[in-house]
mmCIF file of C-alpha atoms in Angstrom:
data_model
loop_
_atom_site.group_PDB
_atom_site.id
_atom_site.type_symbol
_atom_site.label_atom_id
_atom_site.label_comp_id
_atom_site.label_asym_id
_atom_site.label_seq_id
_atom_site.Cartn_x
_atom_site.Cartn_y
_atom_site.Cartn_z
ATOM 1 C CA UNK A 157 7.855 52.551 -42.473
ATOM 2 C CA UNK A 158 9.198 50.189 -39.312
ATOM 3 C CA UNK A 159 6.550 49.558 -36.947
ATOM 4 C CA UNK A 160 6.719 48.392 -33.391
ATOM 5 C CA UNK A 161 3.868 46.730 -32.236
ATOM 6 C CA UNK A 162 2.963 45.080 -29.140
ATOM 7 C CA UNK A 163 1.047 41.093 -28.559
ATOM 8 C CA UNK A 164 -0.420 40.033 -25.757
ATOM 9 C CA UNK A 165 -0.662 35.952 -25.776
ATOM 10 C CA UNK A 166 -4.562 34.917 -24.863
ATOM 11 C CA UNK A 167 -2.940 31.706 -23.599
ATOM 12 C CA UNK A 168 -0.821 32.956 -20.440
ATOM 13 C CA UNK A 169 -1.491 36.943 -20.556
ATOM 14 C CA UNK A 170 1.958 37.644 -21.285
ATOM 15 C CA UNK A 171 3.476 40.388 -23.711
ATOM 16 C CA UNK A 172 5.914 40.180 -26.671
ATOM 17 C CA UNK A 173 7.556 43.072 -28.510
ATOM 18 C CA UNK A 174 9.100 43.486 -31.366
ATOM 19 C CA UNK A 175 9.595 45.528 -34.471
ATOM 20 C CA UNK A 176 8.734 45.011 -38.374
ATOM 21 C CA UNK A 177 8.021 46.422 -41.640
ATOM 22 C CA UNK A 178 4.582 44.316 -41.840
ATOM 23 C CA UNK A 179 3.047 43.484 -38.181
ATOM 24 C CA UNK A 180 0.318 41.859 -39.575
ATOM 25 C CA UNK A 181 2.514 39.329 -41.274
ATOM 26 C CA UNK A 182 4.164 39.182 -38.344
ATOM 27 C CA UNK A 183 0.901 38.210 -36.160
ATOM 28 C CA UNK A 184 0.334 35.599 -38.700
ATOM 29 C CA UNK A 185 3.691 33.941 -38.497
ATOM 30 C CA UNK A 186 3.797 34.249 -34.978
ATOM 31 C CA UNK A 187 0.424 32.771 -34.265
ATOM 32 C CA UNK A 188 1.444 30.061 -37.240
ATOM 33 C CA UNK A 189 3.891 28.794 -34.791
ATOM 34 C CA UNK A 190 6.457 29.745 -37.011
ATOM 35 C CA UNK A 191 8.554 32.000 -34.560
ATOM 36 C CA UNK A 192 10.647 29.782 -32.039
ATOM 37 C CA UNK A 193 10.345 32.295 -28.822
ATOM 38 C CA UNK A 194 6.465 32.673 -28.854
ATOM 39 C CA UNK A 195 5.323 29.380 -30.597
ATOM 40 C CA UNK A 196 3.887 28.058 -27.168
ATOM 41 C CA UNK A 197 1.993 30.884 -26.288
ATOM 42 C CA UNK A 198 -0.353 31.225 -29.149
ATOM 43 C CA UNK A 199 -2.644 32.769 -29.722
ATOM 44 C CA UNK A 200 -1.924 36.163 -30.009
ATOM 45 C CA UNK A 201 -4.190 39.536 -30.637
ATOM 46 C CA UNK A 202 -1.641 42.808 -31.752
ATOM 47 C CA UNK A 203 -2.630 45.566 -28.909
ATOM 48 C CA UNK A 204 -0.418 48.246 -29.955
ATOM 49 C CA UNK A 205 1.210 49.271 -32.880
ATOM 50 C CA UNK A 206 3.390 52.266 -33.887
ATOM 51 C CA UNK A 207 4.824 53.525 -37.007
ATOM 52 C CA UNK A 208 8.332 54.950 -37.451
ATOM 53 C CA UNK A 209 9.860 56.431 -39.875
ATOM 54 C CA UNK A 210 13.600 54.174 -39.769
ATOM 55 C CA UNK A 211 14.783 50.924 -38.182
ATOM 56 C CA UNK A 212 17.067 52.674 -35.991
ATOM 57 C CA UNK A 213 14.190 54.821 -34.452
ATOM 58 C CA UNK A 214 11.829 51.727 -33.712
ATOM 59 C CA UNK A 215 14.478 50.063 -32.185
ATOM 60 C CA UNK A 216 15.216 52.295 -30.090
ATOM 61 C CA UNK A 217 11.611 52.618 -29.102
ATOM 62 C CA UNK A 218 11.171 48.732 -28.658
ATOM 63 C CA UNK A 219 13.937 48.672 -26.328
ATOM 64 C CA UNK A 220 12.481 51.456 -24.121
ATOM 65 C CA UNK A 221 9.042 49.407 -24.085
ATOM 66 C CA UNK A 222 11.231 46.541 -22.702
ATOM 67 C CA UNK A 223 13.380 48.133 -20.401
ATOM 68 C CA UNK A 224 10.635 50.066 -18.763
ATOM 69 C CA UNK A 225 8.251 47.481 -18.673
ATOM 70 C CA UNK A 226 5.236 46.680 -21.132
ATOM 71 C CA UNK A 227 2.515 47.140 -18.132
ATOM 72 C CA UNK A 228 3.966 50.356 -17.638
ATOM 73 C CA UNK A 229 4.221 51.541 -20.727
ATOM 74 C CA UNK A 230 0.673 50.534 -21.763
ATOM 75 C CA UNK A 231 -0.601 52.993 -18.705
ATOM 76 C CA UNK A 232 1.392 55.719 -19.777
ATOM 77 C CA UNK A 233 0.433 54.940 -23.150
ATOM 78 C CA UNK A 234 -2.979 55.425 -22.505
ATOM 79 C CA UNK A 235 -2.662 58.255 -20.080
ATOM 80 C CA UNK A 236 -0.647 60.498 -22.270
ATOM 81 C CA UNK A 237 -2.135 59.874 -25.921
ATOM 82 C CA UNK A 238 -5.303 61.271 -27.296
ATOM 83 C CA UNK A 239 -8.190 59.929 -28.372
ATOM 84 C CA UNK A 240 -7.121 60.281 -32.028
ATOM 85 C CA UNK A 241 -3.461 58.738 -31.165
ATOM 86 C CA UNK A 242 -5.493 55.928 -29.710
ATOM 87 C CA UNK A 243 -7.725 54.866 -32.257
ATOM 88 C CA UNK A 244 -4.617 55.067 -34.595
ATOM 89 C CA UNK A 245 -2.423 52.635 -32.918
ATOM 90 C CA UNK A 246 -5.351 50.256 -31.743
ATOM 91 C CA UNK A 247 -4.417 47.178 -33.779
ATOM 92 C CA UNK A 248 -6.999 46.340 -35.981
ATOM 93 C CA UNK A 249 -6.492 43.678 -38.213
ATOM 94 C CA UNK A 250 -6.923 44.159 -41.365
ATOM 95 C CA UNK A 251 -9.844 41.784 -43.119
ATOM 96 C CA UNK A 252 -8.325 38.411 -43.771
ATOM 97 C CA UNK A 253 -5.720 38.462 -40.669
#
């Protein structure tokens, strides 16, 4: 399972998208300053995340998120998933993260 998930950087407000096979590893590297594009924008909280079924699928769906716009996205996110879809891809961390 690939996952695309979605931070949002507590420091300036901003976004960052990307893709994995563990997004919770991820978040922890990230906010670990361990990842060269984000490591002056920590912290970071995960606000979305998405499962696919192959890399070539979330990829895809990462660079629609980007292209269209992560603010936008997030609205029509929220406007066109359920209540169920929602509580399924609001990122919470698992204990320990």
């Amino acid at each position: 399972m690939i996952y695309v998930y979605i931070l949002k950087s507590e420091k300036d407000q901003g976004y960052y998208v990307g893709h994995s096979s563990d997004p919770w590893k991820r978040l922890r590297e990230h906010n670990s300053q361990r990842t060269f594009s984000t490591k002056g924008r920590i912290p970071f909280q995960m606000i979305f995340c998405e499962p696919f079924v192959n890399r070539d699928t979330a990829i895809s769906h990462e660079r629609k998120i980007k292209n269209q716009g992560v603010r936008r996205f997030l609205n029509k996110a929220n406007a066109s998933y359920s209540d169920e879809e929602k509580d399924l891809m609001r990122a919470e961390a698992p204990t320990g993260v």
